[in-house]
Coordinates of C-alpha atoms in Angstrom, one line a residue:
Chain Z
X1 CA -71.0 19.7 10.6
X2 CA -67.5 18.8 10.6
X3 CA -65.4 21.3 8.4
X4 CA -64.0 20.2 5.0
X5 CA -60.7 21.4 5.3
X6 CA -58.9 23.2 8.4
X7 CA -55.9 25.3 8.3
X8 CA -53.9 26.3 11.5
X9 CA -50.9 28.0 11.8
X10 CA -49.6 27.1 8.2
X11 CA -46.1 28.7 7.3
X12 CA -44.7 27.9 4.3
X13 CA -41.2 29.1 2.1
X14 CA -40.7 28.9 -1.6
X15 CA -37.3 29.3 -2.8
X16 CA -35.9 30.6 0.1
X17 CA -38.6 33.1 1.1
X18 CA -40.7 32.4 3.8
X19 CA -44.6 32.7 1.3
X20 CA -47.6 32.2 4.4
X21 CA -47.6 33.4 7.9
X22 CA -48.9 31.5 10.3
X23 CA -52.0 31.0 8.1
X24 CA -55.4 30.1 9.7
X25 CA -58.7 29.1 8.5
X26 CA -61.4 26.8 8.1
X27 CA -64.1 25.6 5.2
X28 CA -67.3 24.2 5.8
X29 CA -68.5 21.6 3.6
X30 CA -71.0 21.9 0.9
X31 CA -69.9 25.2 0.0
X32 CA -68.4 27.4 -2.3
X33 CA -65.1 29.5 -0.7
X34 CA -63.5 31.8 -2.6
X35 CA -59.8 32.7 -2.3
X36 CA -59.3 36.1 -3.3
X37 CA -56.4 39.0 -3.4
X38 CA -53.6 40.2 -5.4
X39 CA -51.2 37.6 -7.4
X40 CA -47.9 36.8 -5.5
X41 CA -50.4 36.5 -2.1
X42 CA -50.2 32.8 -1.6
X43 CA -53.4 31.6 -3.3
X44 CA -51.7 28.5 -5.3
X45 CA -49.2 27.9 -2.3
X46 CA -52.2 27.7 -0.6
X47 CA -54.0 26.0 -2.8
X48 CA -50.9 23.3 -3.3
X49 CA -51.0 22.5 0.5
X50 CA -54.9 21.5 0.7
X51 CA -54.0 19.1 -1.9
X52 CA -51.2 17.9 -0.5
X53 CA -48.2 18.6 -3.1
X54 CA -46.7 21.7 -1.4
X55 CA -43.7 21.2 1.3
X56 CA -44.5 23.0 4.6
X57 CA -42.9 24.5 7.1
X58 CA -45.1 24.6 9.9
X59 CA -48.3 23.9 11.0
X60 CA -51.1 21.7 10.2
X61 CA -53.5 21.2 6.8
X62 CA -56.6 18.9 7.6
X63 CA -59.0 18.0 4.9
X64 CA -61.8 16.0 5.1
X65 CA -61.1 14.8 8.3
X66 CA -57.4 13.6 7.3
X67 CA -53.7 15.1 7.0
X68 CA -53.5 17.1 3.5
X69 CA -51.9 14.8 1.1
X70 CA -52.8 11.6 2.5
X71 CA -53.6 8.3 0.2
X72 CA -57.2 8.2 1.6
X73 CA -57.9 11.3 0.0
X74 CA -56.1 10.8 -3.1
X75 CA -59.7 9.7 -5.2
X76 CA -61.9 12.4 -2.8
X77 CA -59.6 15.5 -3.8
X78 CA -59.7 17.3 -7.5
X79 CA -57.3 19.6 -8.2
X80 CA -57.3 22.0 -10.8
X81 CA -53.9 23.7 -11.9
X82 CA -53.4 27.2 -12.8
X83 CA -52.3 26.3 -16.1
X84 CA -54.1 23.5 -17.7
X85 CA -52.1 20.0 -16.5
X86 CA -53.6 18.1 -19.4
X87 CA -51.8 16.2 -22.2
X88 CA -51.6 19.0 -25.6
X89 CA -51.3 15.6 -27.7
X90 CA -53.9 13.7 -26.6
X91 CA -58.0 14.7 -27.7
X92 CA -60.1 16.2 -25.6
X93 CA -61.9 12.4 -24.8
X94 CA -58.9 10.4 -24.4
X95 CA -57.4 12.8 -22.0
X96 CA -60.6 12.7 -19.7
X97 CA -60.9 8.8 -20.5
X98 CA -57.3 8.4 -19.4
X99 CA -58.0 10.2 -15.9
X100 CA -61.1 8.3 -15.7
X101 CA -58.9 5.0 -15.9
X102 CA -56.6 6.4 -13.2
X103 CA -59.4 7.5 -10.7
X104 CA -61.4 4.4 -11.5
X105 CA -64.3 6.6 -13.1
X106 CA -65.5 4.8 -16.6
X107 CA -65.7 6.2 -19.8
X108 CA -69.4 6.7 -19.5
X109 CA -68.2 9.5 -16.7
X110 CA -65.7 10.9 -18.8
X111 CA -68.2 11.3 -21.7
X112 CA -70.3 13.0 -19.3
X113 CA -67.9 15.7 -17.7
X114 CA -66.7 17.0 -21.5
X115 CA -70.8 17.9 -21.5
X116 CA -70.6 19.0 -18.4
X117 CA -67.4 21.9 -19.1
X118 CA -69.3 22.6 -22.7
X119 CA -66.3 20.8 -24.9
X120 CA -69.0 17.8 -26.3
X121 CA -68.2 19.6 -29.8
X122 CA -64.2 19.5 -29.2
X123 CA -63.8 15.8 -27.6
X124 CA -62.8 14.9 -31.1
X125 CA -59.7 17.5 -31.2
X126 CA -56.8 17.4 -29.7
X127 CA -56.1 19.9 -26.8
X128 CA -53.3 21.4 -28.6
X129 CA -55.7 22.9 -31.1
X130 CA -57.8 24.0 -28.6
X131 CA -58.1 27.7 -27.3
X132 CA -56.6 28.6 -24.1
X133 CA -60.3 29.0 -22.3
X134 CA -61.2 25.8 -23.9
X135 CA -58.0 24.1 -22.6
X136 CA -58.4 25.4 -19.0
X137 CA -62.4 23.7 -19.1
X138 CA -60.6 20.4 -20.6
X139 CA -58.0 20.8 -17.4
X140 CA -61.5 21.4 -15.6
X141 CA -63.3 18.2 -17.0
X142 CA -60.5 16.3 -15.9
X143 CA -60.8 16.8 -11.7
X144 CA -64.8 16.5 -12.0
X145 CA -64.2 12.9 -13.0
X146 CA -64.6 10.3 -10.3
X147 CA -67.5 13.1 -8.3
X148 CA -64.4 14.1 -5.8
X149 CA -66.1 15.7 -2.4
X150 CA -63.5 18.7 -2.4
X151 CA -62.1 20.8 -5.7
X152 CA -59.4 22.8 -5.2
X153 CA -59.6 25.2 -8.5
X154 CA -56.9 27.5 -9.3
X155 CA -57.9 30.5 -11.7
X156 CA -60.7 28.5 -13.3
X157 CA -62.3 31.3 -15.3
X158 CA -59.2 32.9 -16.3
X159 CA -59.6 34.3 -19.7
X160 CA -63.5 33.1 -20.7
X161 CA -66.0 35.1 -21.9
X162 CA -68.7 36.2 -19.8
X163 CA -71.1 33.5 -20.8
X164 CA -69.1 30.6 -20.2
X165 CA -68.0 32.6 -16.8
X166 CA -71.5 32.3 -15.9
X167 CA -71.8 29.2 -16.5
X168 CA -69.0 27.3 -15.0
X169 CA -69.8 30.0 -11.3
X170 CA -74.0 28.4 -12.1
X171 CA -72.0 25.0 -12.1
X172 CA -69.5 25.5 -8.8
X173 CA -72.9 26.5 -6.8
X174 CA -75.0 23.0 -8.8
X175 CA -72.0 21.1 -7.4
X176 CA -72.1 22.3 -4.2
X177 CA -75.5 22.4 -3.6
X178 CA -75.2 18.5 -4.1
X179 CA -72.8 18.2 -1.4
X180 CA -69.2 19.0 -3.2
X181 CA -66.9 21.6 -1.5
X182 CA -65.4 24.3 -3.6
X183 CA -62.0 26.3 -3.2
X184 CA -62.2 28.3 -6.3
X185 CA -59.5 31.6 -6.3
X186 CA -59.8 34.2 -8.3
X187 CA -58.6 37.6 -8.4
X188 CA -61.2 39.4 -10.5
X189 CA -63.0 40.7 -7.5
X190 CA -66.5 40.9 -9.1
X191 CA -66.2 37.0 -9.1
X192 CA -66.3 37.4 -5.2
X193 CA -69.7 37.9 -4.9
X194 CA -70.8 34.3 -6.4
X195 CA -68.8 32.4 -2.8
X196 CA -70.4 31.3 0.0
X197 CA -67.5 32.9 1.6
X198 CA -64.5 34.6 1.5
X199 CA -61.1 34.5 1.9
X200 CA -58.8 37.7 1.1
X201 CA -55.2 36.2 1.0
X202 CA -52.5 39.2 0.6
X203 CA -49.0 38.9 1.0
X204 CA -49.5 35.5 2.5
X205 CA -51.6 36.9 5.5
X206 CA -55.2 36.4 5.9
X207 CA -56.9 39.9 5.6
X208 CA -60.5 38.8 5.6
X209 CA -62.6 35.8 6.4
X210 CA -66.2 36.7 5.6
X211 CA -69.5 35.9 3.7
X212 CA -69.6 38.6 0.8
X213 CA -72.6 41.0 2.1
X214 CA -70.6 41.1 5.7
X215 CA -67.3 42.1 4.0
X216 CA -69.2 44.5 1.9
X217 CA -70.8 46.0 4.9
X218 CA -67.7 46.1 6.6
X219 CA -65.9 48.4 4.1
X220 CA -69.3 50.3 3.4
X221 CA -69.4 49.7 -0.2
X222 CA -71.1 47.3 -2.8
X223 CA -68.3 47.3 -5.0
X224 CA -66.4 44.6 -4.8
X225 CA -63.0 46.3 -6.1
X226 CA -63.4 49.1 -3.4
X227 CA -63.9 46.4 -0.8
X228 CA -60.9 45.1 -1.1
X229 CA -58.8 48.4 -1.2
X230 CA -61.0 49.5 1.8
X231 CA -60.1 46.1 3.7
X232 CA -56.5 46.2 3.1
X233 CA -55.9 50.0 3.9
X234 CA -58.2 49.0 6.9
X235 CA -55.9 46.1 8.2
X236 CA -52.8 48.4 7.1
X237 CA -53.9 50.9 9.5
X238 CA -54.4 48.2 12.5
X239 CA -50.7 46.6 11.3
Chain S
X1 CA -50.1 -0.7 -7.3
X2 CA -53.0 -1.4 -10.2
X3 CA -53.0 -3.0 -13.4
X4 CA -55.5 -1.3 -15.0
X5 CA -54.0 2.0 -14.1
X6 CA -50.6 0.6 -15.5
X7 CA -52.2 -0.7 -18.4
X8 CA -54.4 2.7 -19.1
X9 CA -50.8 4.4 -18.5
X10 CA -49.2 2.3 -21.3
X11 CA -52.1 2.7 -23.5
X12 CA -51.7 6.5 -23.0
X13 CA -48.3 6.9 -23.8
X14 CA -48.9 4.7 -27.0
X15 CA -52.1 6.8 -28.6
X16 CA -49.9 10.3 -27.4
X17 CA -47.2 8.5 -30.2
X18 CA -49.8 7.0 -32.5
X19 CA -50.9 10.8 -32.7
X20 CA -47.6 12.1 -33.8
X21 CA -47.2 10.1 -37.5
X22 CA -43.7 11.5 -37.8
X23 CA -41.9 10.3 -35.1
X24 CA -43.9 7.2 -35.4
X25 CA -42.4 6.8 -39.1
X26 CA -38.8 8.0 -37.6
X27 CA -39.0 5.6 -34.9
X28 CA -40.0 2.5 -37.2
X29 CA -37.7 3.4 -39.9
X30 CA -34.3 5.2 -39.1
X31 CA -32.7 2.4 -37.7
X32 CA -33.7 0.6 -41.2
X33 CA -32.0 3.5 -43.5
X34 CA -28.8 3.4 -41.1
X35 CA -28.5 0.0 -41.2
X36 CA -28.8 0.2 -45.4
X37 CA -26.2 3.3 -45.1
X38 CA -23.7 0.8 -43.3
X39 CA -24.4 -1.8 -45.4
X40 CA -22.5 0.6 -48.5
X41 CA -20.1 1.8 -45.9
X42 CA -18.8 -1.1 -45.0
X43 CA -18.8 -3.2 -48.2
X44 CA -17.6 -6.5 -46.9
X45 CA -19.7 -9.0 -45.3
X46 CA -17.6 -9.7 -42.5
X47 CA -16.9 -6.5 -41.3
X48 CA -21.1 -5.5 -42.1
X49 CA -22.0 -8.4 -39.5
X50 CA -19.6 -7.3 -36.8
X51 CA -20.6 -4.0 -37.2
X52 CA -24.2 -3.8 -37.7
X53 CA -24.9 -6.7 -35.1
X54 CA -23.6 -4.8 -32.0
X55 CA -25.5 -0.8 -33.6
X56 CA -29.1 -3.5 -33.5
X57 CA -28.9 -3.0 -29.7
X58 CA -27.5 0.3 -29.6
X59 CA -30.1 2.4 -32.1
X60 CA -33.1 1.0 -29.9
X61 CA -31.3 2.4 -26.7
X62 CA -29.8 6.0 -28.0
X63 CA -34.0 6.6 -29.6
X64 CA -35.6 5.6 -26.0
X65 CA -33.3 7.1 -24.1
X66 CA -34.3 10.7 -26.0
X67 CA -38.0 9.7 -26.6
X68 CA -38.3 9.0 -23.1
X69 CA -36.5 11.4 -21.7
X70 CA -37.6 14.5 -23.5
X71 CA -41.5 12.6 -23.0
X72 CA -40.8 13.1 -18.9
X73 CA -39.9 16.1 -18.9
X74 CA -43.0 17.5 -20.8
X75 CA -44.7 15.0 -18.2
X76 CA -43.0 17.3 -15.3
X77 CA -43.2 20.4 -16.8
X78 CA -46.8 21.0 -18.3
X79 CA -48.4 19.8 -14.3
X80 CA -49.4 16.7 -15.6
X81 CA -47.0 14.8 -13.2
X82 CA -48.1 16.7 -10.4
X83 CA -51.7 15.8 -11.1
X84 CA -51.3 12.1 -11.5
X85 CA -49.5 12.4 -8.5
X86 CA -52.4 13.7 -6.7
X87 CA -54.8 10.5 -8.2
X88 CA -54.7 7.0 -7.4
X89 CA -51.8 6.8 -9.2
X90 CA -48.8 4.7 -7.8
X91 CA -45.2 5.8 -9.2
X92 CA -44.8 1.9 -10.6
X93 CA -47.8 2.3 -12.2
X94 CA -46.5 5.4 -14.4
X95 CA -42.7 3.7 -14.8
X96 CA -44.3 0.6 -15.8
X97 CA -46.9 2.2 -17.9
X98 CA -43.7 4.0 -19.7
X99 CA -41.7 0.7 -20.4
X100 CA -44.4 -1.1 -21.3
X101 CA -45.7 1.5 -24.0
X102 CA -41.8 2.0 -25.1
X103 CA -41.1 -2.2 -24.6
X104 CA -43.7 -2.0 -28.0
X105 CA -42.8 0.6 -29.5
X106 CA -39.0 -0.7 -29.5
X107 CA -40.5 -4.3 -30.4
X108 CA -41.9 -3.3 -33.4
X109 CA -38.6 -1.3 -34.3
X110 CA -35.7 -3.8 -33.5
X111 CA -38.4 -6.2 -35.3
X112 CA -38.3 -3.9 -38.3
X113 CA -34.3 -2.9 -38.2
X114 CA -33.4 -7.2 -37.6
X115 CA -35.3 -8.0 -40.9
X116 CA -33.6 -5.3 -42.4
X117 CA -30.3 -6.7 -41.9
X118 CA -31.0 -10.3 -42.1
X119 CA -33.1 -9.9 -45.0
X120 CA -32.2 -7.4 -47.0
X121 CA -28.4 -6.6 -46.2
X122 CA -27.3 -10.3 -45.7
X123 CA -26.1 -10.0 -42.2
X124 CA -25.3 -13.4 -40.6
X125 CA -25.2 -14.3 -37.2
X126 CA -25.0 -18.5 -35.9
X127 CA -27.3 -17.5 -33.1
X128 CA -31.3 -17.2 -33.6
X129 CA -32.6 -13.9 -34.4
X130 CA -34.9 -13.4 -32.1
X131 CA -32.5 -13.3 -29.3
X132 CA -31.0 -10.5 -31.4
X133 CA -34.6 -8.8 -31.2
X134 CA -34.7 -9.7 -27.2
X135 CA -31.3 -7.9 -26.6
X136 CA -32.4 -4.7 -28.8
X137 CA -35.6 -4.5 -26.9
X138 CA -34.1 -4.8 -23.1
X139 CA -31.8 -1.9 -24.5
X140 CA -34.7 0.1 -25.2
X141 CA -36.2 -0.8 -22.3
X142 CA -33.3 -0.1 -20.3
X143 CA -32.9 3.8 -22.7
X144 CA -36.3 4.4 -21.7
X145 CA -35.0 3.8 -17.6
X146 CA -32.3 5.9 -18.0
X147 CA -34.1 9.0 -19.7
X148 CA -36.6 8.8 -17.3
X149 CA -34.0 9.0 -14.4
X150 CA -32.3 12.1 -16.0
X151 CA -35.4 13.7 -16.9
X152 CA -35.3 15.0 -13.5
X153 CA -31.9 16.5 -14.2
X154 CA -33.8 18.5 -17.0
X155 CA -34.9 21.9 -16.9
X156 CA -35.9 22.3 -20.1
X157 CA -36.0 20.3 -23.5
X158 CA -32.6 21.6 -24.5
X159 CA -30.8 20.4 -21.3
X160 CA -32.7 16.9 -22.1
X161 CA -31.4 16.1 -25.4
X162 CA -27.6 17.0 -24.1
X163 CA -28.0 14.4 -21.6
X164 CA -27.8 12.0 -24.6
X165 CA -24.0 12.8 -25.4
X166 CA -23.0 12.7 -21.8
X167 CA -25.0 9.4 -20.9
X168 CA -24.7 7.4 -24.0
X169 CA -21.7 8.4 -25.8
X170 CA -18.9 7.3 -22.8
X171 CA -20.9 3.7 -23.1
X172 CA -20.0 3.8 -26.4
X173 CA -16.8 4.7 -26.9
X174 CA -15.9 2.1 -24.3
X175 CA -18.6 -0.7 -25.1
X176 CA -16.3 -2.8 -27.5
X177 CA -17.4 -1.6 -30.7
X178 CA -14.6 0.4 -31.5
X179 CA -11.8 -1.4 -29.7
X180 CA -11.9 -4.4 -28.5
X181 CA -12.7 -4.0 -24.4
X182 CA -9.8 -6.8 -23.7
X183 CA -6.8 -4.3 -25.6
X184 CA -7.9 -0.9 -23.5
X185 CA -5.9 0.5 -20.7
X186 CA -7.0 -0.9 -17.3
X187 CA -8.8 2.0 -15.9
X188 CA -10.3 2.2 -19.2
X189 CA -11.7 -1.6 -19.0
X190 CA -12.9 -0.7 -15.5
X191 CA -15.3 1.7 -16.5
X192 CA -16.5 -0.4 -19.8
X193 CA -17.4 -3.2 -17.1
X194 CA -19.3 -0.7 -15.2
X195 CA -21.7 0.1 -17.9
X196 CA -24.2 -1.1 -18.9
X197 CA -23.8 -0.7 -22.8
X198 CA -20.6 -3.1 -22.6
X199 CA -22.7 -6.3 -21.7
X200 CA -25.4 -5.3 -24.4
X201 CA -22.8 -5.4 -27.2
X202 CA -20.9 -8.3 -25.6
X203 CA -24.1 -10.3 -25.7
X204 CA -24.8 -9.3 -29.4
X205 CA -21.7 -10.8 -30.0
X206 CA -22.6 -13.8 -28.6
X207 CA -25.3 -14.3 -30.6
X208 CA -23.1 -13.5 -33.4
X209 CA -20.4 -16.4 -32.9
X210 CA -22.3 -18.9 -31.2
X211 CA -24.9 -20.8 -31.8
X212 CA -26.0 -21.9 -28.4
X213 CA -27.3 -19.7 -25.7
X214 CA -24.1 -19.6 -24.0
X215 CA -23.5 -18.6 -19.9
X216 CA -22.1 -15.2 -21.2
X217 CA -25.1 -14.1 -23.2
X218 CA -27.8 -15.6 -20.2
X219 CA -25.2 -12.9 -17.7
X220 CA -25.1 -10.2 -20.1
X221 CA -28.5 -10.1 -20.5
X222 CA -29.4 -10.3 -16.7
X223 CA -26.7 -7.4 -16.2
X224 CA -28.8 -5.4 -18.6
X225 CA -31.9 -5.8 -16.9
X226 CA -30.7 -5.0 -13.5
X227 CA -29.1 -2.2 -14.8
X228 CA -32.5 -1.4 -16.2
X229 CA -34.4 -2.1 -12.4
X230 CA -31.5 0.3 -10.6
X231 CA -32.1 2.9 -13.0
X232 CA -36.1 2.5 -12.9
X233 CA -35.8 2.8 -9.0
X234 CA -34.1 5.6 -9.2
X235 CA -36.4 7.1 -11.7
X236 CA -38.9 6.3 -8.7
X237 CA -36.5 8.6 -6.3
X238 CA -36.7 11.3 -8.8
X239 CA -41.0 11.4 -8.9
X240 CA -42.1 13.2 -5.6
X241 CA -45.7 14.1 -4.6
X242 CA -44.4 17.3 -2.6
X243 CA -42.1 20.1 -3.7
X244 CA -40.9 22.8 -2.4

């Protein structure tokens, strides 16, 4: 199977500083990747590149068989920012109605995803009484409209309780068991263990590109915290 | 390009106001209340109508400009930009959405301010009113263009509103208003005919001493809408899909 997005030799600057290496990796479809590793690694610039919004310096971004950015893909991408990119005046139904107009969704749809991100009790409100979980699953609602084959999910769980952790992770693996592709990052490591696959991102080099169980194995530890200081004093040690 | 994107755009910006009562009562009535305030200001109907007539088209402008402009940069900075730009979404689509949302919104104002006058203050004017409402709303239309463009100038809400002084006051200090364009130095004149303000209140004026639609007004009002397209397409410069 053809893989959903492919990453050669990416180098990219931000403000002056050069931000990924000469990144490289692939995704396969119908899965759930995770992009893990310390904050200020290059998961967001990464994540801006698959979608197309991030200026690069070298190298190529594929996805879905085209170049990153490309109109084609514009209603087959969803992209979730870090901090929810919905509008604080607008109700929780008319901002999901409104990017249901734009993707060319229907309202029916964007009924359907407020259920779907557990806000049917909040469509009513406007997102700027909302609390900041509930705010990041309207942002959420929002890139599930219009059934996109690849989300690109920054931080999704960031600050939600355990339950509704739970439930958005039983979700990402319903979604891609019906054929969507999932970058989700992350960098609470425990999260780790719900992917598919792996990708350990730290100071924008590529330190591990593994199912869980092999990366565990590899370190020699179930915890997932201790895998990851393992790996990176492992590839320290080879650098 | 899609109308029902544009349209859905428009209708967005309109229930984002229609959820904010104040600015909604601001925006319908201010230019009311000043309008009453010059009326006792100036206590002589002559003066009143050449006055007033010419501050009809320039309220509607100075309220877009600042509506719009502070509205785009909350577009830019909460990531909602970014995301649109990542849909479907053409930049005309958004642009148009804006002016057609704010087109309304400054209809129903200059409606509300031109009854004011007329009706209530006395003002007369031997052109029709609603070319008076026409001019007033191709000056919002053409604040809105111009705080969308230096939006993008922005970096925070504080920069935005400053933009107001340095875009809008030069135009009117040199528009006519307070001395006649034909009596300023000749450097002076040179920059009043380079902006766009000058033909707004010279086409008010029109309307205000003649009673035909006259060559000047039909320029005017054409010099006002291209200066509202130039700055629109601009505004289009300033709305890119990749940053650095």
């Amino acid at each position: 199977m053809e893989a959903a997005v492919e990453v050669a030799d990416l180098v990219v600057s931000r403000g002056g500083k050069e931000v990924l290496h000469g990144l490289s990796a692939t995704v396969s479809q119908s899965s759930v990747t995770g992009l893990l590793g310390p904050s200020g690694g290059g998961k967001t610039t990464l994540m801006r590149c698959l979608v197309g919004v991030q200026i690069v310096t070298g190298g190529s971004v594929r996805v879905l068989g085209e170049p990153a950015g490309s109109v084609a893909l514009r209603k087959r991408v969803g992209y979730v920012t870090q901090s929810p990119s919905v509008y604080a005046d607008l109700t929780v139904r008319e901002n999901a109605r409104y990017f249901s107009s734009v993707l060319g969704a229907g309202d029916t749809t964007a009924d359907q995803v407020i259920v779907d991100v557990g806000l049917k009790e909040q469509s009513a409100q406007l997102v700027s009484t909302l609390s900041g979980g509930q705010r990041a699953r309207a942002s959420l609602a929002c890139a599930l409209l219009g059934e996109p084959e690849l989300l690109i999910l920054d931080e999704p769980t960031v600050g939600l309780d355990p339950v509704l952790r739970e439930e958005l992770w039983e979700m990402f693996a319903a979604l891609a068991a019906a054929g969507t592709t999932i970058v989700v990052s992350s960098h609470v490591m425990d999260e780790a263990g719900r992917c598919d696959r792996i990708l350990l991102l730290r100071e924008g080099n590529l330190v591990a590109d593994d199912t869980p169980d092999a990366l565990r194995r590899a370190a020699g530890t179930e915890d997932l915290d201790q895998m990851f200081l393992t790996l990176i004093r492992q590839r320290a040690e080879v650098a | 390009m899609s109308p029902t994107i544009t349209w859905a755009t428009a209708k967005r910006v309109l229930t984002q106001l229609s959820h904010d009562h104040r600015t909604v009562a601001m925006l319908v009535l201010v230019p009311s209340l000043l309008m009453v305030l010059l009326r006792f200001v100036f206590d002589e109907d002559e003066i009143f109508d050449r006055i007033a007539l010419p501050l009809l088209g320039v309220f509607p402008l100075i309220i877009m400009f600042l509506v719009t402009s502070v509205a785009m940069l909350r577009e830019r900075t909460s990531g909602t930009l970014e995301r649109l730009l990542t849909t479907p979404l053409h930049k005309l689509d958004l642009l148009l959405g804006y002016g057609i949302a704010f087109a309304l919104a400054a209809a129903l104002q200059a409606g509300v301010a031109t009854a004011t006058a007329y009706l209530l203050l006395g003002m007369n004017t031997r052109g029709a009113w609603g070319w008076v409402v026409g001019v007033a709303v191709s000056n919002a239309v053409l604040g809105m263009a111009l705080g969308l463009f230096v939006s993008a100038f922005a970096r925070s809400e504080f920069q935005a509103v400053q933009f107001m002084p340095l875009i809008v006051l030069p135009q009117l200090l040199t528009c006519g208003l307070l001395i006649a364009r034909d009596q300023m130095a000749g450097w002076l004149g040179a920059i009043s005919n380079a902006l766009p303000m000058s033909y707004a209140v010279e086409a008010l004026q029109e309307i205000g001493e003649q009673a035909e639609v006259t060559g000047t007004l039909v320029r005017d009002l054409t010099v006002v809408l291209g200066a509202t397209v130039i700055a629109l397409a601009l505004g289009a410069l300033t709305l890119r899909r990749r940053s650095g």
